[in-house]
mmCIF file of C-alpha atoms in Angstrom:
data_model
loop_
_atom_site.group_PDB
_atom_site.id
_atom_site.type_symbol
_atom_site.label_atom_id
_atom_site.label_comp_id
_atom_site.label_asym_id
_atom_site.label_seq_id
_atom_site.Cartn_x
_atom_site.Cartn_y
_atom_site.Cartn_z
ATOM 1 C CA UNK A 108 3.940 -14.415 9.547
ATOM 2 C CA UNK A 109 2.422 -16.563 6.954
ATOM 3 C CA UNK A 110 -0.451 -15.430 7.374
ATOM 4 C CA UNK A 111 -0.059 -11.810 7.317
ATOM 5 C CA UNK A 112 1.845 -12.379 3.598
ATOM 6 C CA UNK A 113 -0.921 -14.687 2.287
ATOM 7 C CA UNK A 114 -3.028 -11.450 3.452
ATOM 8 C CA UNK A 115 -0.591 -9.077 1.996
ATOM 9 C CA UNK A 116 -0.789 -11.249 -1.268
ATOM 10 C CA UNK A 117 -4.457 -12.058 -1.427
ATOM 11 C CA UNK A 118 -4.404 -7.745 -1.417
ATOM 12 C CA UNK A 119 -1.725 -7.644 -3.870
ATOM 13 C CA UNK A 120 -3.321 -10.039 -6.875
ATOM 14 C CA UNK A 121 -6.722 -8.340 -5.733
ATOM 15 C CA UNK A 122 -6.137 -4.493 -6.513
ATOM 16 C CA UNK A 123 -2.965 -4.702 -8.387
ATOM 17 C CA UNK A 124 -3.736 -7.968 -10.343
ATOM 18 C CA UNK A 125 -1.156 -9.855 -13.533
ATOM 19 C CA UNK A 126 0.696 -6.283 -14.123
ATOM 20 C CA UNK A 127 2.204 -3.832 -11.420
ATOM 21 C CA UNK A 128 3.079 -1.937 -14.436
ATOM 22 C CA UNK A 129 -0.073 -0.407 -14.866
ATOM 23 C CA UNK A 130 -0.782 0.301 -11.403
ATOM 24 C CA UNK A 131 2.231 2.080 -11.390
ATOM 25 C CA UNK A 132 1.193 3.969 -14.394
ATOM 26 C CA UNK A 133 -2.598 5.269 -12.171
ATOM 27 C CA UNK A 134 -0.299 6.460 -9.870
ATOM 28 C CA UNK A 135 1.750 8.536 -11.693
ATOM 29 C CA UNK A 136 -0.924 10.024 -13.626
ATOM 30 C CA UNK A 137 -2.693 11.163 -10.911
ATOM 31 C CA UNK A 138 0.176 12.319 -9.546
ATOM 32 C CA UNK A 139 0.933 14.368 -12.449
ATOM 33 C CA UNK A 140 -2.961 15.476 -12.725
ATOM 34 C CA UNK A 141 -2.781 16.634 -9.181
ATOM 35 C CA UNK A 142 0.804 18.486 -9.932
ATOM 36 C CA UNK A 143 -1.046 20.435 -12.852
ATOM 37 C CA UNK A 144 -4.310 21.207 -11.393
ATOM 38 C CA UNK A 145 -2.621 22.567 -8.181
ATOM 39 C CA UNK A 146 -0.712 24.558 -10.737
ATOM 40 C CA UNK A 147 -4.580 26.256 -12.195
ATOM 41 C CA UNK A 148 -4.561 23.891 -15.439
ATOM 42 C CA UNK A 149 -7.995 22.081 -16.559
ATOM 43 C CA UNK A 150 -7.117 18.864 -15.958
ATOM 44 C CA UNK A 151 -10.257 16.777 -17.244
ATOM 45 C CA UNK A 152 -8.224 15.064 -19.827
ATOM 46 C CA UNK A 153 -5.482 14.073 -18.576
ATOM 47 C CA UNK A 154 -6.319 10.648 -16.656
ATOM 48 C CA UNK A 155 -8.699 9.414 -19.982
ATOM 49 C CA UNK A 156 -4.878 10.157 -22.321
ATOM 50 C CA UNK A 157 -3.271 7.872 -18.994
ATOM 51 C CA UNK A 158 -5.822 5.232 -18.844
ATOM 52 C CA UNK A 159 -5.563 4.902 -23.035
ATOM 53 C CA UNK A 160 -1.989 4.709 -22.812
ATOM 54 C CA UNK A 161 -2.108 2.414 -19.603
ATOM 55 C CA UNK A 162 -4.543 0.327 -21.208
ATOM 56 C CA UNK A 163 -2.365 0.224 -24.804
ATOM 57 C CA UNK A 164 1.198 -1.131 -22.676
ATOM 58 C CA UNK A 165 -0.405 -3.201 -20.612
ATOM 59 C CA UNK A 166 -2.544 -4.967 -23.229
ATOM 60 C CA UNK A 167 0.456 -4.885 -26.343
ATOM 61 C CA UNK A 168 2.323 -6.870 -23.168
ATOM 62 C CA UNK A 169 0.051 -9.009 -22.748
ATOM 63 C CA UNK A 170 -0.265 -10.396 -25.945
ATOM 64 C CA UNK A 171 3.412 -9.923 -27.618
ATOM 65 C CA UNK A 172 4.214 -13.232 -28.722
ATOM 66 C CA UNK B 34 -29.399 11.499 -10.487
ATOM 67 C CA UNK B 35 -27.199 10.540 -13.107
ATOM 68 C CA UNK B 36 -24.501 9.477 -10.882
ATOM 69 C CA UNK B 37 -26.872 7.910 -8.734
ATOM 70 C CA UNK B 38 -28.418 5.858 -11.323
ATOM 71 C CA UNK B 39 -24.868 4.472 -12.479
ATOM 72 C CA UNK B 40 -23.782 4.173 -8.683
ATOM 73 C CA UNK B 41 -27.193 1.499 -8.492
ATOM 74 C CA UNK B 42 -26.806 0.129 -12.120
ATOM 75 C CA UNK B 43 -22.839 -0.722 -11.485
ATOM 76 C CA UNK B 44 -22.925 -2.233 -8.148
ATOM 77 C CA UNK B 45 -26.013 -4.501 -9.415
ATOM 78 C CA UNK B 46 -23.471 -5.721 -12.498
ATOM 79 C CA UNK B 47 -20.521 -5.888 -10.438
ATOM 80 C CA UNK B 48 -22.392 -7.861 -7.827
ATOM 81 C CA UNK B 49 -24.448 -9.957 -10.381
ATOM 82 C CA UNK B 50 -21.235 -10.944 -11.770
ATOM 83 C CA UNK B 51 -19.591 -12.309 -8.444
ATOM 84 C CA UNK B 52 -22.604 -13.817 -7.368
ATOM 85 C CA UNK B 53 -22.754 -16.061 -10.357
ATOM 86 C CA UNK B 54 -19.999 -17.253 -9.631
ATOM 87 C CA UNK B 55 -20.094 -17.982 -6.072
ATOM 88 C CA UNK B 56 -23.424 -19.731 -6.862
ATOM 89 C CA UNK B 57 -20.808 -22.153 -8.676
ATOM 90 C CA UNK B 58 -19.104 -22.987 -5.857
ATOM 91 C CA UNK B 59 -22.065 -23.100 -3.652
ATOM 92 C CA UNK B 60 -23.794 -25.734 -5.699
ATOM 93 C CA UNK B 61 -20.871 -27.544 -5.857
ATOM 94 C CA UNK B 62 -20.473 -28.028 -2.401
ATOM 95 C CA UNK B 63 -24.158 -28.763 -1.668
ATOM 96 C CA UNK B 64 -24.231 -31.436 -4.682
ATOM 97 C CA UNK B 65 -21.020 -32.874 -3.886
ATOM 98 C CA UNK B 66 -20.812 -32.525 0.214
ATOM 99 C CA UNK B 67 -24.544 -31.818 1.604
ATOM 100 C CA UNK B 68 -26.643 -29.017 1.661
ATOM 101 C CA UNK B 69 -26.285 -28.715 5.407
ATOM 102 C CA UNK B 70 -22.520 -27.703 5.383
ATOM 103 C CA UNK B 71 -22.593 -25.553 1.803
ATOM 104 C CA UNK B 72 -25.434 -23.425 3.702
ATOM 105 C CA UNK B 73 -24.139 -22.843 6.743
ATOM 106 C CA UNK B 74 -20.816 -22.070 5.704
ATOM 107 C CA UNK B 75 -22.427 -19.902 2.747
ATOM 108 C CA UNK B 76 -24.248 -17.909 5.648
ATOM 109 C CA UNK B 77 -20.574 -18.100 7.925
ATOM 110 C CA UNK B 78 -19.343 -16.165 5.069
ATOM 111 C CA UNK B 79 -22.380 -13.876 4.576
ATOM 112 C CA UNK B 80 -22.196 -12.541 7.936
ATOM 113 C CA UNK B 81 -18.596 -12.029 7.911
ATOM 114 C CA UNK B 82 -19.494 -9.735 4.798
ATOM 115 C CA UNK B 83 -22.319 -8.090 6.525
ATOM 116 C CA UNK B 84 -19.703 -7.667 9.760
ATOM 117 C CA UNK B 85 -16.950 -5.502 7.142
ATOM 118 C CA UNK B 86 -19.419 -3.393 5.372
ATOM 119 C CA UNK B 87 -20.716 -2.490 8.873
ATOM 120 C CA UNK B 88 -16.841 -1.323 10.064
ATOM 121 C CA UNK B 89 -15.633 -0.065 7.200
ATOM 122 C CA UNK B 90 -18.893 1.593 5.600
ATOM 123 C CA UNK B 91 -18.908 3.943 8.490
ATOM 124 C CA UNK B 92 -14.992 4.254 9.034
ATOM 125 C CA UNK B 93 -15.204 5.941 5.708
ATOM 126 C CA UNK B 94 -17.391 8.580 5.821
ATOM 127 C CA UNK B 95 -15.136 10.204 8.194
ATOM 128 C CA UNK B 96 -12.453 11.202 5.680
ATOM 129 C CA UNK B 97 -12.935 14.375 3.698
ATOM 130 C CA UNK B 98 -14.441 13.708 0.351
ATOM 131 C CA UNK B 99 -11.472 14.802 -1.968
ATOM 132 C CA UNK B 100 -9.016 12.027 -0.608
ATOM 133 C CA UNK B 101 -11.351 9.392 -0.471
ATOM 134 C CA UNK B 102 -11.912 10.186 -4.066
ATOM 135 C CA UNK B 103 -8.771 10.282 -4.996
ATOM 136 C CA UNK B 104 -7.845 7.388 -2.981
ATOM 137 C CA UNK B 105 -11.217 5.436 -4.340
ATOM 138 C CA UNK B 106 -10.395 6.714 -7.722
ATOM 139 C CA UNK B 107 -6.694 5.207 -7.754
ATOM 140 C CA UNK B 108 -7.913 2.014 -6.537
ATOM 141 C CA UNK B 109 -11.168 1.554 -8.782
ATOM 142 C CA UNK B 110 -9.125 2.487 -11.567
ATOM 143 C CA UNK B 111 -6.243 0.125 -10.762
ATOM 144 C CA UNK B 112 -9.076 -2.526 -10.252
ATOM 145 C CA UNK B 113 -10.946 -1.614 -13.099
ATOM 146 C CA UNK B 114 -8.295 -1.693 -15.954
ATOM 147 C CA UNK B 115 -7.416 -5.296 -14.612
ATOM 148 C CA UNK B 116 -11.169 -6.091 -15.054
ATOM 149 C CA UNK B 117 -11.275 -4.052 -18.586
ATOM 150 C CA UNK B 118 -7.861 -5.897 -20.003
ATOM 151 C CA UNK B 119 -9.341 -9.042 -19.032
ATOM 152 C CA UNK B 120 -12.368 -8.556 -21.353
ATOM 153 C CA UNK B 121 -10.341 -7.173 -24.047
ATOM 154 C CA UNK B 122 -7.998 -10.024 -24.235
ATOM 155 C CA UNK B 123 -11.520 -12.375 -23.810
ATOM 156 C CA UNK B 124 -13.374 -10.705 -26.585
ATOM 157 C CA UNK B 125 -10.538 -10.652 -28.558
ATOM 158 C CA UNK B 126 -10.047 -14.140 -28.537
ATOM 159 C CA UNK B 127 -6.032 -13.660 -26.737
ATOM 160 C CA UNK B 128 -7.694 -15.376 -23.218
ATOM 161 C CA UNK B 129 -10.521 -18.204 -22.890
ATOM 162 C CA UNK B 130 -13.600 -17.082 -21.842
ATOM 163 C CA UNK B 131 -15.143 -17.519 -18.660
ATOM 164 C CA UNK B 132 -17.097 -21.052 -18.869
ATOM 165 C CA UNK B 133 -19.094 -21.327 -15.523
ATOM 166 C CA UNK B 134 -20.394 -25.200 -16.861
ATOM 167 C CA UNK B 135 -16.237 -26.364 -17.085
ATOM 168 C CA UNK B 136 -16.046 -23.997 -13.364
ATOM 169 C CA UNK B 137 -18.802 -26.070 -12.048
ATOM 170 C CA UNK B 138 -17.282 -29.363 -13.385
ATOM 171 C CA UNK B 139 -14.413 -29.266 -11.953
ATOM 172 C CA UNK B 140 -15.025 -28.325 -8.294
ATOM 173 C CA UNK B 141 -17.651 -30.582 -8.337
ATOM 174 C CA UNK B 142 -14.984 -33.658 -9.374
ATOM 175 C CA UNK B 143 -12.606 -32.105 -6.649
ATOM 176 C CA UNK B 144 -15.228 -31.617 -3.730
ATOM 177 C CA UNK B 145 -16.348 -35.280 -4.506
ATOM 178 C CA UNK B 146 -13.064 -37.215 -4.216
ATOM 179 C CA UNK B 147 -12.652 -34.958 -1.184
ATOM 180 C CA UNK B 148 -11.820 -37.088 2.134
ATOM 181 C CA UNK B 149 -14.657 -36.481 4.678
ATOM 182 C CA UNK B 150 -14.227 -35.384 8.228
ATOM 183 C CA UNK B 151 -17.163 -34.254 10.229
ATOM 184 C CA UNK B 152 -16.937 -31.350 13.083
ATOM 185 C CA UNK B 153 -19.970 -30.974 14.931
ATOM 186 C CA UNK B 154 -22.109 -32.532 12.358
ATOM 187 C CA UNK B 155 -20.367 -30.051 9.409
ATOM 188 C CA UNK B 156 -18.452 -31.900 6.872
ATOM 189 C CA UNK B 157 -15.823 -29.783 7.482
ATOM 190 C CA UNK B 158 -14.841 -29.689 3.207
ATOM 191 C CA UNK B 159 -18.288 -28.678 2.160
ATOM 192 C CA UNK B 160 -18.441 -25.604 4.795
ATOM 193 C CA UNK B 161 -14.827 -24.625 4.032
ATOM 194 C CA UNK B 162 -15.353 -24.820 0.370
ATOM 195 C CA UNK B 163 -18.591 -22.552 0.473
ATOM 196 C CA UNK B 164 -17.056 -20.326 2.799
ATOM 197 C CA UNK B 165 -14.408 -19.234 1.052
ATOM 198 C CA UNK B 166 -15.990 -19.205 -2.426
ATOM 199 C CA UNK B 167 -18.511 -16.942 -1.356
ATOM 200 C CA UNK B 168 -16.275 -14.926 1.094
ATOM 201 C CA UNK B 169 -13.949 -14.311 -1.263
ATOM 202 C CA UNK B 170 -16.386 -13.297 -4.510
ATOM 203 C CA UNK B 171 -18.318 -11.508 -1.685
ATOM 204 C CA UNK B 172 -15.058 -9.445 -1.043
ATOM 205 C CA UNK B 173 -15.134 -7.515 -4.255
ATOM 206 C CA UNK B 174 -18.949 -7.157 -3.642
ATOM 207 C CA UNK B 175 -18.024 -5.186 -0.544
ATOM 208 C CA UNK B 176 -15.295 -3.734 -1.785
ATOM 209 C CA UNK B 177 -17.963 -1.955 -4.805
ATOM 210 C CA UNK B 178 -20.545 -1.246 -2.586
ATOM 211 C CA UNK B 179 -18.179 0.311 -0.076
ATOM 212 C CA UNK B 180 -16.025 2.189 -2.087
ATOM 213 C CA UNK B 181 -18.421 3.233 -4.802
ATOM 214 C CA UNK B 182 -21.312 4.280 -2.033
ATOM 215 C CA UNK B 183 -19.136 6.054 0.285
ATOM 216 C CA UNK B 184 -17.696 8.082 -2.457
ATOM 217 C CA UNK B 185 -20.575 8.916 -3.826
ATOM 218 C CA UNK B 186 -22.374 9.726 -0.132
ATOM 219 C CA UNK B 187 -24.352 6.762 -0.504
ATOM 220 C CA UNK B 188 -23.476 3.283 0.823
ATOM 221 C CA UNK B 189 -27.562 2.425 0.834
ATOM 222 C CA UNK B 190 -28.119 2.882 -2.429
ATOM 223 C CA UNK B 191 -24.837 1.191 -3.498
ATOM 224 C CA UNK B 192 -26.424 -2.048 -1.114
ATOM 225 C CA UNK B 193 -29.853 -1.370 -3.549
ATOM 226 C CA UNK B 194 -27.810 -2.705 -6.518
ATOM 227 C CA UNK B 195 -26.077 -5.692 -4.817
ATOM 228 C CA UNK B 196 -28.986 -6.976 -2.773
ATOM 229 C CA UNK B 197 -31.063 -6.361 -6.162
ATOM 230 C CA UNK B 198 -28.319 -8.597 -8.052
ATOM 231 C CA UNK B 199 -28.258 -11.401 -4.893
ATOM 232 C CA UNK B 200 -32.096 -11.401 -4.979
ATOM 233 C CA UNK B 201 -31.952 -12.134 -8.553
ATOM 234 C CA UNK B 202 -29.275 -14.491 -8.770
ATOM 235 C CA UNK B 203 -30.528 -16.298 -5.600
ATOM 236 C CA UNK B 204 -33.748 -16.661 -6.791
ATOM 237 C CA UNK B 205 -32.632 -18.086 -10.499
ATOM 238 C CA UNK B 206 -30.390 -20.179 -8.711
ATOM 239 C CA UNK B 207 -32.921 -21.575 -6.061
ATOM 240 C CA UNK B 208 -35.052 -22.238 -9.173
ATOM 241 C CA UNK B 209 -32.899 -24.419 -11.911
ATOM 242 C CA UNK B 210 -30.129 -25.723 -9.201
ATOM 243 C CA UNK B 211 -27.082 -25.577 -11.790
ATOM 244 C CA UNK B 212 -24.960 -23.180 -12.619
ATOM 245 C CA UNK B 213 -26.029 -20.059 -14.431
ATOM 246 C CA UNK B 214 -23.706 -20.931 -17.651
ATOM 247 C CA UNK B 215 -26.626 -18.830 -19.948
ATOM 248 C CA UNK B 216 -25.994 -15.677 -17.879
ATOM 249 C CA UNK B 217 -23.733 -13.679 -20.364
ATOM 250 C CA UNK B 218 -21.019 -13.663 -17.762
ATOM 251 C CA UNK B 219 -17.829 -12.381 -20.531
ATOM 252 C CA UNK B 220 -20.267 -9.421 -21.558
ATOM 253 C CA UNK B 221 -21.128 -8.570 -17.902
ATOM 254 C CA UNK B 222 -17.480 -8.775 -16.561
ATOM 255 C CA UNK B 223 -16.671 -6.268 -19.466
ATOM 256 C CA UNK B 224 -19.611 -4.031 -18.478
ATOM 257 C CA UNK B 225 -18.454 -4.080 -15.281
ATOM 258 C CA UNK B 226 -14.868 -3.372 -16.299
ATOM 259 C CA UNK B 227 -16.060 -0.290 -18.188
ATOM 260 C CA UNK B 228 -18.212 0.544 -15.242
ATOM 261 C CA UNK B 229 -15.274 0.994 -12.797
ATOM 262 C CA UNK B 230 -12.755 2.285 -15.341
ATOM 263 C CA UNK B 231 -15.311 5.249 -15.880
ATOM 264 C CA UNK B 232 -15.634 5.797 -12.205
ATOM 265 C CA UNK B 233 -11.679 5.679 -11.326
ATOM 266 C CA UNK B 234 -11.264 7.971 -14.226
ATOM 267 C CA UNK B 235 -14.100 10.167 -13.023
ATOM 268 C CA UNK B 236 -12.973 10.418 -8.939
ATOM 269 C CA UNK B 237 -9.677 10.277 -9.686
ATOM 270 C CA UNK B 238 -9.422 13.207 -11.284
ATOM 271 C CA UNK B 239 -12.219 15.296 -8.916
ATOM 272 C CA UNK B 240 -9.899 13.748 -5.750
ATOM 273 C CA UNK B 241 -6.920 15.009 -7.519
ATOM 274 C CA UNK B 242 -8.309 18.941 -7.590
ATOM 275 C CA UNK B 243 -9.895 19.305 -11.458
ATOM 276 C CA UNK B 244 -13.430 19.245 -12.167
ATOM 277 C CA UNK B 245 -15.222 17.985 -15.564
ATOM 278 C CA UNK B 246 -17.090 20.421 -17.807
ATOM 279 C CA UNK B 247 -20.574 19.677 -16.841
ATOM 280 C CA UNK B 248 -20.004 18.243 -13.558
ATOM 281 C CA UNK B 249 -21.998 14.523 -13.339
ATOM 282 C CA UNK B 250 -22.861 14.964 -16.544
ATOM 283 C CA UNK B 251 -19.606 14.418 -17.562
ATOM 284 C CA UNK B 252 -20.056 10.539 -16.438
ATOM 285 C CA UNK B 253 -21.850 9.541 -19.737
ATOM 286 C CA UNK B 254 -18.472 11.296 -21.730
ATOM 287 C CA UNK B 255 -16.524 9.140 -19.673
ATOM 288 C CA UNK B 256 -18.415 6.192 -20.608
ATOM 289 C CA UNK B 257 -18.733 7.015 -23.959
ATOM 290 C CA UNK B 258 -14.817 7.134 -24.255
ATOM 291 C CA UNK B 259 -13.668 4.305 -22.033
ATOM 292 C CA UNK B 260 -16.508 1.925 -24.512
ATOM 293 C CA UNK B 261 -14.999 3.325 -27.854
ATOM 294 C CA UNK B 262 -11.545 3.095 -26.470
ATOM 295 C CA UNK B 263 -11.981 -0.952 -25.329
ATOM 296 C CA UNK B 264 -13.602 -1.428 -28.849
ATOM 297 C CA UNK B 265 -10.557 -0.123 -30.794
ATOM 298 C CA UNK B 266 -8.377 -2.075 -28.962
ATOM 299 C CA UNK B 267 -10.307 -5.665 -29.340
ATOM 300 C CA UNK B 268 -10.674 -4.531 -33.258
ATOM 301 C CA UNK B 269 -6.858 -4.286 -33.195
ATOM 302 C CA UNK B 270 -6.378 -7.244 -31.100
ATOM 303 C CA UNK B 271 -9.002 -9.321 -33.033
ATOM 304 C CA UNK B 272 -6.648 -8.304 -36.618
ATOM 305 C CA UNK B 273 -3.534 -9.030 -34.828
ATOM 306 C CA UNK B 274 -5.018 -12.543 -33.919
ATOM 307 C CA UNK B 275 -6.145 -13.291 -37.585
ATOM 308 C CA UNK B 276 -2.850 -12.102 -38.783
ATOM 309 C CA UNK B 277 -1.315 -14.233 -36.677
ATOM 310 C CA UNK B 278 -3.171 -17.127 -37.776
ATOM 311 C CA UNK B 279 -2.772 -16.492 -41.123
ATOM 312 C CA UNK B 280 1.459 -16.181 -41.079
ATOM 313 C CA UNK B 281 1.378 -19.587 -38.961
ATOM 314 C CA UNK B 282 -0.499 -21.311 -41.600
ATOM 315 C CA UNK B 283 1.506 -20.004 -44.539
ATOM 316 C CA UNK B 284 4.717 -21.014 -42.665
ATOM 317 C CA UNK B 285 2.736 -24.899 -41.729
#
């Protein structure tokens, strides 16, 4: 058992990393991408607005004092 | 091409990178425990590497293109921006940069006051120490190669960059036996986080069902914007820093 949550972990910090948040926030935008480009929009743009926004939350946490 | 050329030129980074810093702990070991058990458990861990790629490489050219994309995508991405935030808060002066010299240091003080036990003739520290450092640096190697060469049909030329980047760092390493603390490790981990950022963004959204105006093309736009994007947020983060400063010496 202790090993298979040292593997889980080891998984964990290497993909998801110091914030879940922003993992969280990938998913959702290309969930949402997905929902609009099954529904015939251009979608091209939508994951560089999530990544900026991603990016902007995760970083202001980061360094709020 | 042009994907192919960034598929070769990021996996070289990425694995230059990681290298660099297994090198670290590989020296380490050898200084501090023997050569003998740093080598053999660097080349343990090697083959273990070689023994994943093999599996997985394979395992995951079976799944229709789209969802690994989108899967790959997701999970560069996710990697990526951890990689990317990283370097912003390092270049902006909000985290310490990388220092492989204070790296080397320390495991070197740790691996020395080490107790010694011998199995088989292996000083059982030294190998285990190796081992994992390059195992686990290795990982992300594979990881790169894997995910970035199966999703873009090519795991060879994906293995081009990394066994260009082990070559080289080998080599340099072989050749001064210390760390490589002038290998401009903070600029290459943010290269490398701009690298995969541009590549989540990229598959993710081809795996999810849109396509970009210009197809491959659209790479260097990608690129273009994640770079401009990371360097307005260090500008803001480097102000918010000297503001900082500033209010906590008016108030001292």
């Amino acid at each position: 058992m202790k090993y298979v949550v040292s593997f889980g972990r080891f998984w964990w910090d290497f993909v998801v990393g110091d914030d879940w948040r922003a993992a969280v926030g990938v998913v959702l935008a290309i969930g949402a991408t997905a929902a609009l480009a099954a529904g015939g929009v251009a979608v091209w743009w939508t994951m560089p607005l999530a990544v900026a926004l991603v990016l902007y939350m995760t970083l202001r946490r980061a360094t709020a004092p | 091409m042009t994907a192919g050329v960034f598929l070769v030129l990021s996996a070289f980074l990425a694995s230059a990178v990681e290298m660099v810093e297994a090198l670290t702990i590989v020296l380490a070991s050898g200084i501090a425990r023997g050569w003998r058990s740093s080598l053999i458990g660097m080349g343990a861990a090697v083959l273990a590497l070689a023994v994943i790629v093999a599996a997985l490489g394979p395992a995951l050219t079976v799944i229709p293109l789209n969802a690994l994309r989108l899967v790959v995508g997701g999970l560069l991405l996710t990697f990526g921006l951890q990689w990317l935030r990283k370097a912003i808060l390092r270049a902006s002066g909000f985290k310490a940069l990388h220092d492989e010299d204070a790296i080397f240091a320390k495991e070197l003080e740790e691996a020395r006051t080490a107790e010694r036990l011998e199995r088989g003739g292996v000083d059982w520290y030294g190998f285990t120490l190796s081992f994992k450092g390059v195992l686990l640096e290795g990982l992300e190697v594979a990881f790169i190669v894997i995910t970035f060469g199966s999703t873009q049909g090519s795991i060879p030329l994906a293995a081009v960059g990394a066994a260009a980047a082990l070559v080289l760092v080998a080599g340099v390493g072989v050749a001064v036996r210390a760390p490589l603390a002038r290998v401009p490790e903070n600029t290459l981990k943010f290269a490398v986080g701009v690298m995969l950022t541009t590549f989540g963004i990229f598959w993710s959204t081809e795996g999810a069902g849109g396509s970009w105006p210009g197809s491959d093309a659209a790479l260097f736009g990608v690129l273009a914007f994640v770079i401009a994007l990371s360097a307005v947020f260090v500008a803001a983060l480097r102000r918010r820093k000297r503001e900082r400063f500033v209010t906590a010496d008016v108030r001292a």
